[in-house]
Protein backbone atom coordinates (compact mmCIF):
# COMPACT_ATOMS: atom_id res chain seq x y z
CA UNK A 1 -19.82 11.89 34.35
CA UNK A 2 -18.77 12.60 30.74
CA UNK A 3 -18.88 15.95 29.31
CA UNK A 4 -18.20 16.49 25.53
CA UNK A 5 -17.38 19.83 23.04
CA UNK A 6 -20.07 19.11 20.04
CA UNK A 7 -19.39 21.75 18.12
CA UNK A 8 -17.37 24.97 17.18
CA UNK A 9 -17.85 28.09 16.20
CA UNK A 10 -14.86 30.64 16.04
CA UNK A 11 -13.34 33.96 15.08
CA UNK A 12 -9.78 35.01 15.21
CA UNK A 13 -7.11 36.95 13.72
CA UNK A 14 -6.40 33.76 11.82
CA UNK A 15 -9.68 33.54 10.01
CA UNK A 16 -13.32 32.76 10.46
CA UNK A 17 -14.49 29.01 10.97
CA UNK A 18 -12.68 25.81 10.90
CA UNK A 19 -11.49 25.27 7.75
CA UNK A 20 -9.41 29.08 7.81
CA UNK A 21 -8.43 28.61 11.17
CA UNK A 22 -7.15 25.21 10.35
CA UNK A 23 -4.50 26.34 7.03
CA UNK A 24 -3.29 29.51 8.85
CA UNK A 25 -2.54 26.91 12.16
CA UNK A 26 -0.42 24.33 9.85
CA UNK A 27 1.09 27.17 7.46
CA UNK A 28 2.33 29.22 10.26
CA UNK A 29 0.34 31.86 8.86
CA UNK A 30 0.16 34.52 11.51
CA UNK A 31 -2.76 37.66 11.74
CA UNK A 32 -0.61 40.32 12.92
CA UNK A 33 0.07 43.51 11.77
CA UNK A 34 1.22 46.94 13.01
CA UNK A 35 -0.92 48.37 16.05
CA UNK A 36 -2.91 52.21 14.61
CA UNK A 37 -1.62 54.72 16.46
CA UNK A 38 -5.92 55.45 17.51
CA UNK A 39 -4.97 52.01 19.87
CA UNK A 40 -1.55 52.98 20.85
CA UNK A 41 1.15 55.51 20.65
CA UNK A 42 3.80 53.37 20.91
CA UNK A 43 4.88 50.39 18.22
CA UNK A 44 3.63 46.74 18.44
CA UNK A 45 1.67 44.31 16.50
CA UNK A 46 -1.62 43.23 16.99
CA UNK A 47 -4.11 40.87 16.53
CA UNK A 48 -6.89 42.21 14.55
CA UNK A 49 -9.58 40.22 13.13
CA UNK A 50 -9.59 42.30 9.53
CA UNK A 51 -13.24 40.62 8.48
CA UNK A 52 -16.17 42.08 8.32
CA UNK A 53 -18.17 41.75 11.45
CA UNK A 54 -21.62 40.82 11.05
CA UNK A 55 -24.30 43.37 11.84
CA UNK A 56 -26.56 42.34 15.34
CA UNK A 57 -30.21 42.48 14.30
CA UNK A 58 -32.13 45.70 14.76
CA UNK A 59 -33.98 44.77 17.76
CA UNK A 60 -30.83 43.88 19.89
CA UNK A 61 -29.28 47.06 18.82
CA UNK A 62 -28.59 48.31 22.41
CA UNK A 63 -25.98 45.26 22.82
CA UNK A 64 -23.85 46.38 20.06
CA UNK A 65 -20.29 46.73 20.61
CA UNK A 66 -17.36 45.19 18.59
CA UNK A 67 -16.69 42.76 21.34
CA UNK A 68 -20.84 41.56 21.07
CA UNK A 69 -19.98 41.58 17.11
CA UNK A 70 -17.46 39.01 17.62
CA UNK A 71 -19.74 36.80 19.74
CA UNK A 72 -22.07 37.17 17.39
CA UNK A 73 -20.01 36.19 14.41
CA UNK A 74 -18.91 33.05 16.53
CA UNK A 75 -22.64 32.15 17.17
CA UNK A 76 -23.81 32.38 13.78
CA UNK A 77 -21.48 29.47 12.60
CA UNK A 78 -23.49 27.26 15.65
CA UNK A 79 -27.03 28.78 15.27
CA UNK A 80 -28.64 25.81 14.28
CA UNK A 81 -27.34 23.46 17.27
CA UNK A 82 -27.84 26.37 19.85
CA UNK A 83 -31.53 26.23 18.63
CA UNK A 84 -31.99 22.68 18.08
CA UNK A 85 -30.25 22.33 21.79
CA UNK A 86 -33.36 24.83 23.12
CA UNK A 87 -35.92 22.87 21.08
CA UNK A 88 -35.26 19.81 22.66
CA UNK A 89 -34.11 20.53 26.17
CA UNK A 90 -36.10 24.00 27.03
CA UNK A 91 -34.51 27.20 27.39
CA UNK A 92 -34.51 26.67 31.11
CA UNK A 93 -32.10 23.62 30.78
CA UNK A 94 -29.41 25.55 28.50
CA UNK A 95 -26.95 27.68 30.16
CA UNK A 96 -24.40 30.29 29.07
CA UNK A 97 -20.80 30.26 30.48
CA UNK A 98 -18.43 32.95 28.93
CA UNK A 99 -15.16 34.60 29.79
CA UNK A 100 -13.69 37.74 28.62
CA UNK A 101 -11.63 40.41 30.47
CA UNK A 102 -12.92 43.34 28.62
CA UNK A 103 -16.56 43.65 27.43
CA UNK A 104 -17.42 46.67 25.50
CA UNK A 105 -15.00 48.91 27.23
CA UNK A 106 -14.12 50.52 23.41
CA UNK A 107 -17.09 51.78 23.22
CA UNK A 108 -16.42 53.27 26.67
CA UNK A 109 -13.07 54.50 25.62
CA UNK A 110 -15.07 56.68 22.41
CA UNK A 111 -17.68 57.93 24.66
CA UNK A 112 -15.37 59.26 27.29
CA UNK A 113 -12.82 60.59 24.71
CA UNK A 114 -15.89 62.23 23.27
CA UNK A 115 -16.73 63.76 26.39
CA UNK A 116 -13.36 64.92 27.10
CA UNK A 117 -13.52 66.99 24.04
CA UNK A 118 -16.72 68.74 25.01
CA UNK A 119 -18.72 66.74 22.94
CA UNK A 120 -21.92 64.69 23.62
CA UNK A 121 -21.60 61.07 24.32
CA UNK A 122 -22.57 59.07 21.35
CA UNK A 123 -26.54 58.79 21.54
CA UNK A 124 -26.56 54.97 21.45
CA UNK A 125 -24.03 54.55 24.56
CA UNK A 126 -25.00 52.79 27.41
CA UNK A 127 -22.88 52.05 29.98
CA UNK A 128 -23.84 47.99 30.43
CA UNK A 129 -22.27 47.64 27.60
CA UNK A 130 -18.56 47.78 29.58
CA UNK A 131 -20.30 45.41 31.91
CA UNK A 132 -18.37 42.07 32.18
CA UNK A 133 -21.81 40.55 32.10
CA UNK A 134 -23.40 41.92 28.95
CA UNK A 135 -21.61 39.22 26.74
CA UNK A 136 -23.76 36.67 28.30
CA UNK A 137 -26.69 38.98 28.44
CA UNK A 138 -26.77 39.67 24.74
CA UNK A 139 -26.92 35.69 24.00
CA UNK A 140 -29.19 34.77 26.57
CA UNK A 141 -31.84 37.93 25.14
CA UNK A 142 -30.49 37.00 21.17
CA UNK A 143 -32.02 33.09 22.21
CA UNK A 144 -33.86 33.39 24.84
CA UNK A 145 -32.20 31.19 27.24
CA UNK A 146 -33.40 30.80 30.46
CA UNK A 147 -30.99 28.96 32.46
CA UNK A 148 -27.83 30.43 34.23
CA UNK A 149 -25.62 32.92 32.03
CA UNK A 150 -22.97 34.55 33.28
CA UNK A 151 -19.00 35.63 32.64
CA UNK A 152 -16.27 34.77 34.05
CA UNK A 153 -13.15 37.66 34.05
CA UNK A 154 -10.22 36.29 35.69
CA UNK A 155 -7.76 38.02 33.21
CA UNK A 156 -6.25 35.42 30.87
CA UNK A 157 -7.44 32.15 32.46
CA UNK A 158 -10.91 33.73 32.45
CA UNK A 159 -12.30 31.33 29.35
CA UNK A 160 -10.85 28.26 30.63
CA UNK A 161 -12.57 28.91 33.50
CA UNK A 162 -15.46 28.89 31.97
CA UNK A 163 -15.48 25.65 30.46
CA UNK A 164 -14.38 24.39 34.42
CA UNK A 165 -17.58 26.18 35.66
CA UNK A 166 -19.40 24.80 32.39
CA UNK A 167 -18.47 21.25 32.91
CA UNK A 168 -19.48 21.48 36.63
CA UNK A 169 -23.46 22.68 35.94
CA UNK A 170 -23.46 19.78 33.53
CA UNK A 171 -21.77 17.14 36.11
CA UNK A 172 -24.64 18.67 39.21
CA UNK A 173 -27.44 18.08 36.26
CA UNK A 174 -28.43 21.96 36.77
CA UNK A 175 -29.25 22.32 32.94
CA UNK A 176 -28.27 19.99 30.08
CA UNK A 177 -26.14 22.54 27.59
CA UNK A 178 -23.87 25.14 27.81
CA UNK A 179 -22.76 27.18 25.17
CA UNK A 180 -19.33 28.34 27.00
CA UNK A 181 -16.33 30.15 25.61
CA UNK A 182 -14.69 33.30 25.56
CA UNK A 183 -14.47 36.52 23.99
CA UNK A 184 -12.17 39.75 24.08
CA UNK A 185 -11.74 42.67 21.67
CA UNK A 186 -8.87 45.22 21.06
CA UNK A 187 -9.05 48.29 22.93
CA UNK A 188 -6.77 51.42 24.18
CA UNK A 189 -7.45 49.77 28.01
CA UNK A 190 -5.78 46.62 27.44
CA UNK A 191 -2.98 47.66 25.41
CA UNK A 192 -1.70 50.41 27.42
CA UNK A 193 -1.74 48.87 30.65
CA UNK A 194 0.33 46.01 29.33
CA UNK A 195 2.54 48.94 27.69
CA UNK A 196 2.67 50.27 30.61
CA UNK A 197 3.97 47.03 32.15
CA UNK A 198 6.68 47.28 29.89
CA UNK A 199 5.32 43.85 28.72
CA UNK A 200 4.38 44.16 24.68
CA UNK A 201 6.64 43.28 21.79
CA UNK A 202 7.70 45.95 18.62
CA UNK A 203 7.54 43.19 16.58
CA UNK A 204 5.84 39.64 16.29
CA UNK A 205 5.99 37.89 19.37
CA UNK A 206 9.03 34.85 20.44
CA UNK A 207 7.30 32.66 22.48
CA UNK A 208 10.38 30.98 24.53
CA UNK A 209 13.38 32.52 22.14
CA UNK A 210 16.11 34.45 23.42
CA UNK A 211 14.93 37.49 21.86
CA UNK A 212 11.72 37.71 23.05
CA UNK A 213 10.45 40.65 24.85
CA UNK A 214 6.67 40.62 25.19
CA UNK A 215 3.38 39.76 23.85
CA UNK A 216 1.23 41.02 21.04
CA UNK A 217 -2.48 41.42 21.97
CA UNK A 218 -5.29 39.97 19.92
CA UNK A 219 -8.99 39.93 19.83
CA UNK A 220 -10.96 36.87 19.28
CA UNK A 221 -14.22 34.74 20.34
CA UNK A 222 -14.85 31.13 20.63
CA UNK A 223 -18.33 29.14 21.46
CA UNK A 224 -18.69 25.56 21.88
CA UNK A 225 -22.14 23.62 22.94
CA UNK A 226 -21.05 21.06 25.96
CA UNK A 227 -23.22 18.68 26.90
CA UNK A 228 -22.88 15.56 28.31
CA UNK A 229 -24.48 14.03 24.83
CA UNK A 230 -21.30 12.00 23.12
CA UNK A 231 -19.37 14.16 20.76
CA UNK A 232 -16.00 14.33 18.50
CA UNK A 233 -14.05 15.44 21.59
CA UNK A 234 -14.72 14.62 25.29
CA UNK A 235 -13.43 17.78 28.00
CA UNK A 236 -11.71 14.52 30.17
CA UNK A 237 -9.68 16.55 32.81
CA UNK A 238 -9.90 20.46 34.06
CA UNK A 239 -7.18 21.47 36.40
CA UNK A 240 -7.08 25.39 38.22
CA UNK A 241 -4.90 26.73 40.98
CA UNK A 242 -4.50 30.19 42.30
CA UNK A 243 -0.90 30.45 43.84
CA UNK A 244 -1.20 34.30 44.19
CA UNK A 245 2.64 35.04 43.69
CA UNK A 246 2.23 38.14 42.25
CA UNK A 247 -0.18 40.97 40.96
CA UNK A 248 1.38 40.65 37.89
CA UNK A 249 4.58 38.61 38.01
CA UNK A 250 4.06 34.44 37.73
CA UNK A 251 5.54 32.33 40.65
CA UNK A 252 8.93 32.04 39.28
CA UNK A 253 9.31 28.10 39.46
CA UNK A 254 5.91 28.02 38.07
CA UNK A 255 4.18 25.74 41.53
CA UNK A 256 0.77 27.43 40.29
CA UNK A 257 1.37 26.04 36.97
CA UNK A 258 2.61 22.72 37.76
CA UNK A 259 -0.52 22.47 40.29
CA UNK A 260 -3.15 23.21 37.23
CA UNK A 261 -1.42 20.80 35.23
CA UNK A 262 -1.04 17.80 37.82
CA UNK A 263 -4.84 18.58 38.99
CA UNK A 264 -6.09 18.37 35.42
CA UNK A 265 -4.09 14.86 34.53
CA UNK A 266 -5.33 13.99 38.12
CA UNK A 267 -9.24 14.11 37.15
CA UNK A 268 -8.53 12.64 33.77
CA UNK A 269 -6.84 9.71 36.11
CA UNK A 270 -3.92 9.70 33.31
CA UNK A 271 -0.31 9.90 33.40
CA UNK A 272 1.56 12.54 31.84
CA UNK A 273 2.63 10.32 29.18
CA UNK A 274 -1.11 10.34 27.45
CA UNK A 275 -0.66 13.43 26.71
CA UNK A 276 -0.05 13.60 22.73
CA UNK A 277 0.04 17.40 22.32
CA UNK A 278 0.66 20.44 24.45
CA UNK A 279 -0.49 23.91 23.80
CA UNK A 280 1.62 26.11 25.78
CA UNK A 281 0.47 29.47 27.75
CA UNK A 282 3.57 30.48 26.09
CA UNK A 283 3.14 34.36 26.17
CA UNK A 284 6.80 35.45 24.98
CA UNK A 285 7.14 37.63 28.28
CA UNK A 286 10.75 36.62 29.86
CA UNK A 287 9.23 35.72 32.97
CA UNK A 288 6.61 33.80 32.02
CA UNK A 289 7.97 31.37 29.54
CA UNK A 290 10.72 30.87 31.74
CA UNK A 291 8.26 29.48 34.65
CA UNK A 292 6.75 27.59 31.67
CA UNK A 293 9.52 25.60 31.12
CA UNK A 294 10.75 24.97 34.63
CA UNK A 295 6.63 23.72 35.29
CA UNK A 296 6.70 21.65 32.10
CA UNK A 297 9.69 19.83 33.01
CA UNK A 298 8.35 19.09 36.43
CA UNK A 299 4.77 17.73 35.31
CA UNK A 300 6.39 15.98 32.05
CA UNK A 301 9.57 14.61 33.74
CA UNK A 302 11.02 12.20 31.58
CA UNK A 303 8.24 12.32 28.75
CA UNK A 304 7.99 15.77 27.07
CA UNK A 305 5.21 16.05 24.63
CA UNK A 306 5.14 17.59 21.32
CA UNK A 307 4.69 21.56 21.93
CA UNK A 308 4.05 24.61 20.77
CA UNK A 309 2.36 28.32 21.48
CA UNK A 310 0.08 29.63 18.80
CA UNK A 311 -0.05 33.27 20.19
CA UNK A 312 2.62 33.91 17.64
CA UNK A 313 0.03 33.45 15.00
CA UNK A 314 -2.75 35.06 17.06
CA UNK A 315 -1.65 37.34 19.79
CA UNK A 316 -2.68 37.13 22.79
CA UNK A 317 -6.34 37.35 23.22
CA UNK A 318 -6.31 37.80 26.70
CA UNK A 319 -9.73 36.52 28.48
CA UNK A 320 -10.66 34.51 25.45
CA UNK A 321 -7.17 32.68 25.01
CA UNK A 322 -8.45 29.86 26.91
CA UNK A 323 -11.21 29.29 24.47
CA UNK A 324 -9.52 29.85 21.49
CA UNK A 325 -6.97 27.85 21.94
CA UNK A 326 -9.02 24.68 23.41
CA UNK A 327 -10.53 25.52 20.18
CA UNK A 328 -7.22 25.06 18.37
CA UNK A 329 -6.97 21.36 20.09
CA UNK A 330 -10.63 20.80 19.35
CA UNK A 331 -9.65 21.17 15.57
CA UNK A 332 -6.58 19.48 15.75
CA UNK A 333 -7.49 16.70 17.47
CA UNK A 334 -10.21 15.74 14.83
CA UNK A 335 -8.72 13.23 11.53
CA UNK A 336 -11.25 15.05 9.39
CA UNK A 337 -10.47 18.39 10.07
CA UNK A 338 -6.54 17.53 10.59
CA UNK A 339 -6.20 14.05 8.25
CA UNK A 340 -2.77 14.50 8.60
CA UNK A 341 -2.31 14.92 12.16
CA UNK A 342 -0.13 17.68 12.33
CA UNK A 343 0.15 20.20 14.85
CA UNK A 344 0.82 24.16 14.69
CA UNK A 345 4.84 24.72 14.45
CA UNK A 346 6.39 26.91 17.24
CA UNK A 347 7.82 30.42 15.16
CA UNK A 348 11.24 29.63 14.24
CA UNK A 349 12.70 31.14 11.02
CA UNK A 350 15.39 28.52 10.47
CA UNK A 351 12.88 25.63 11.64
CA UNK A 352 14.72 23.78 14.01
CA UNK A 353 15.91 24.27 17.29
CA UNK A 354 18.05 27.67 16.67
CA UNK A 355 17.16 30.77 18.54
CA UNK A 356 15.06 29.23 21.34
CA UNK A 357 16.63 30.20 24.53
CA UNK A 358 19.59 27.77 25.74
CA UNK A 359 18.72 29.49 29.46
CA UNK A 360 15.53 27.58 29.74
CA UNK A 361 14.79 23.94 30.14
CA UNK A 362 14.59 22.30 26.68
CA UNK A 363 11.08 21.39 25.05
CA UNK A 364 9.60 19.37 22.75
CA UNK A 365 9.39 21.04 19.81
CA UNK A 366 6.14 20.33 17.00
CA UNK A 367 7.51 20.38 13.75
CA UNK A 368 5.94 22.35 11.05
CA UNK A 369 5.52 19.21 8.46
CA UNK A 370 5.21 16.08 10.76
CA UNK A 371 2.74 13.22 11.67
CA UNK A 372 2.00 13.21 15.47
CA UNK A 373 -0.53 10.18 16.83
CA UNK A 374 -3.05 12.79 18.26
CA UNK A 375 -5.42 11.60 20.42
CA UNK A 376 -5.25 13.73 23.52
CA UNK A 377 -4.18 17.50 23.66
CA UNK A 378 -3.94 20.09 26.73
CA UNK A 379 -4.04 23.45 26.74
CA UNK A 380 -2.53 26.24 29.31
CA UNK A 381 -3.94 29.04 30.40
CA UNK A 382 -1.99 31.31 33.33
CA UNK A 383 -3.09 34.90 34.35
CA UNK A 384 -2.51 37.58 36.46
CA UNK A 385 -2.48 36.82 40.71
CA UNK A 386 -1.47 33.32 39.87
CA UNK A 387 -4.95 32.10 38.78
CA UNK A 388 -4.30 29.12 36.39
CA UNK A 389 -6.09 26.50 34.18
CA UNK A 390 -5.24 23.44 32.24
CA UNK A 391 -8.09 21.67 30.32
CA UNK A 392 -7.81 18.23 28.72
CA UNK A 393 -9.16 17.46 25.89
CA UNK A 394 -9.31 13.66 24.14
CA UNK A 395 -10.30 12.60 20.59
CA UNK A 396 -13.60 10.95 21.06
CA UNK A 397 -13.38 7.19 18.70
CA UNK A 398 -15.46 6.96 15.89
């Protein structure tokens, strides 16, 4: 059964909607700037989505967090499909698939610092709101959806995921749309436990240079309506594995990540060589973008395809990378929204192949500037414990 992404509705530190997110992709434009020391003590850059987040209306006021505001502001741009999906089907046949991997937990973080201070918590503060759930609660109450809604935290796979679990309640006929995606948000939690990992970047992130030494965190949210009515891009192959290496570490050759990928080009029923563009994991941790290479090389042996990883331009947003960046392939992949077919350049100053690292198994390297036949994309997504995802995604013909 065919399942297909109808439309798009997105936030990042890149911009607001398609046609933002689209020039920062192709200009190389990144959102990153230096972390406030109210996040972090210690230097890195960051991810921040610097627009104004919409306001949620009055009568949902006990949902609001900044990571509720971003799911909001992501809605908004789809409002009129989520409704006219309801309309037709019944909010008993619409369903609400999200992943994120932190929830309101800033909120948390103000109360408690509050209350270390011998202060009141703020009146408004309610717990739920930390809640991995409550993203899915606040838009099942904001439309009144009636059919399963639920999140999906699975640290950084936790979005792709979701469209896995999405495209299964449409394939068992359980409901008839899901609005699934992912959303995460910037908080003290996230960025100190990866400091404390000794895992975050001073500066902008190197995905698979020699210099690189860590990610950059970002916040972002991204909501698509799949159904299995025919859209501009078809979901044709999902692909997960959990190889449980390591808490924290990936499997050094990368077998969990060569399994996603071989399972995902397995239910599209495609060889590797279909593949016309690959959005790597590509986290700009040593470890990881090492095992990146070595699993790319194994999947794509003898055909690499053109690839890059936008977290250099984004950060990493953590629970809602998966999203976002089958978001970024959604765009791509579509001549009107890309009528030049170009893809996001890796971040190289000199533009060509200097300064990626000669240790790790060469890649095929977008370039910022060229024409690329794009007609099928796939996207990575590996997290802690070895739980990964690749997702498919194919231009649908017009």
């Amino acid at each position: 059964m065919s399942t297909y992404l109808n439309s798009l509705g997105l936030i990042s530190p890149l911009g607001i909607g398609h046609a933002a997110t689209m020039a920062a992709l192709l200009a190389g434009q990144h959102g990153l700037t230096p972390a406030p020391s109210t996040l972090i003590e210690r230097p890195t850059m960051i991810g921040a989505v610097t627009a104004q987040l919409p306001k949620l209306p009055p009568q949902w006021a006990q949902f609001h967090s900044r990571n509720n505001q971003l799911l909001y502001a992501a809605s908004q741009q789809i409002d009129a499909e989520i409704r006219a999906a309801i309309t037709r089907f019944g909010a008993a046949r619409v369903a609400i698939i999200l992943g994120s991997s932190t929830s309101g937990v800033a909120e948390s973080e103000a109360a408690m610092a509050a209350l270390a201070r011998g202060e009141a918590a703020p009146a408004d503060y309610s717990y739920l709101r930390q809640e991995m759930a409550d993203p899915a609660r606040f838009l099942a109450e904001l439309y009144q959806i009636q059919g399963p809604a639920y999140v999906i935290s699975t640290a950084c796979s936790s979005s792709g995921r979701a469209f896995m679990a999405a495209r299964r309640l449409l394939q068992m006929n359980l409901v008839d749309v899901v609005i699934c995606g992912g959303v995460d948000s910037l908080c003290q939690l996230t960025l100190n436990g990866f400091a404390a990992l000794e895992s975050i970047s001073t500066t902008q992130c190197k995905p698979f240079h020699a210099e690189r030494d860590g990610i950059n965190i970002g916040e972002a949210a991204a909501l698509m309506l799949m159904s299995r009515e025919p859209g501009p891009v078809q979901l044709i192959g999902c692909g997960a594995s959990s190889d449980a290496h390591h808490i924290s570490a990936p499997h050094p050759q990368g077998h969990g990540a060569v399994a996603a990928m071989r399972a995902a080009l397995n239910d599209a029923a495609w060889p590797a060589k279909h593949i016309d563009y690959l959005n790597l994991h590509g986290t700009a941790t040593p470890l990881n973008d090492a095992m990146e290479s070595m699993a790319v090389h194994d999947v794509f042996a003898g055909y690499l395809p053109p690839s890059s990883s936008t977290k250099s331009l984004t950060g990493h947003t953590l629970g809602a990378a998966g999203a976002i960046e089958a978001a970024f392939c959604w765009l791509l992949l579509q001549p009107a929204l890309n009528p030049l077919q170009q893809l996001p350049a890796p971040l190289n100053e000199n533009g060509c192949d200097d300064g990626f690292d000669p240790a790790l198994p060469k890649l095929n390297w977008a370039q910022a500037g060229q024409r690329y036949p794009l007609h099928t994309a796939m996207s990575n997504s590996f997290a802690f414990g070895g739980n990964n995802v690749s997702l498919i995604l194919q231009r649908v013909p017009t």
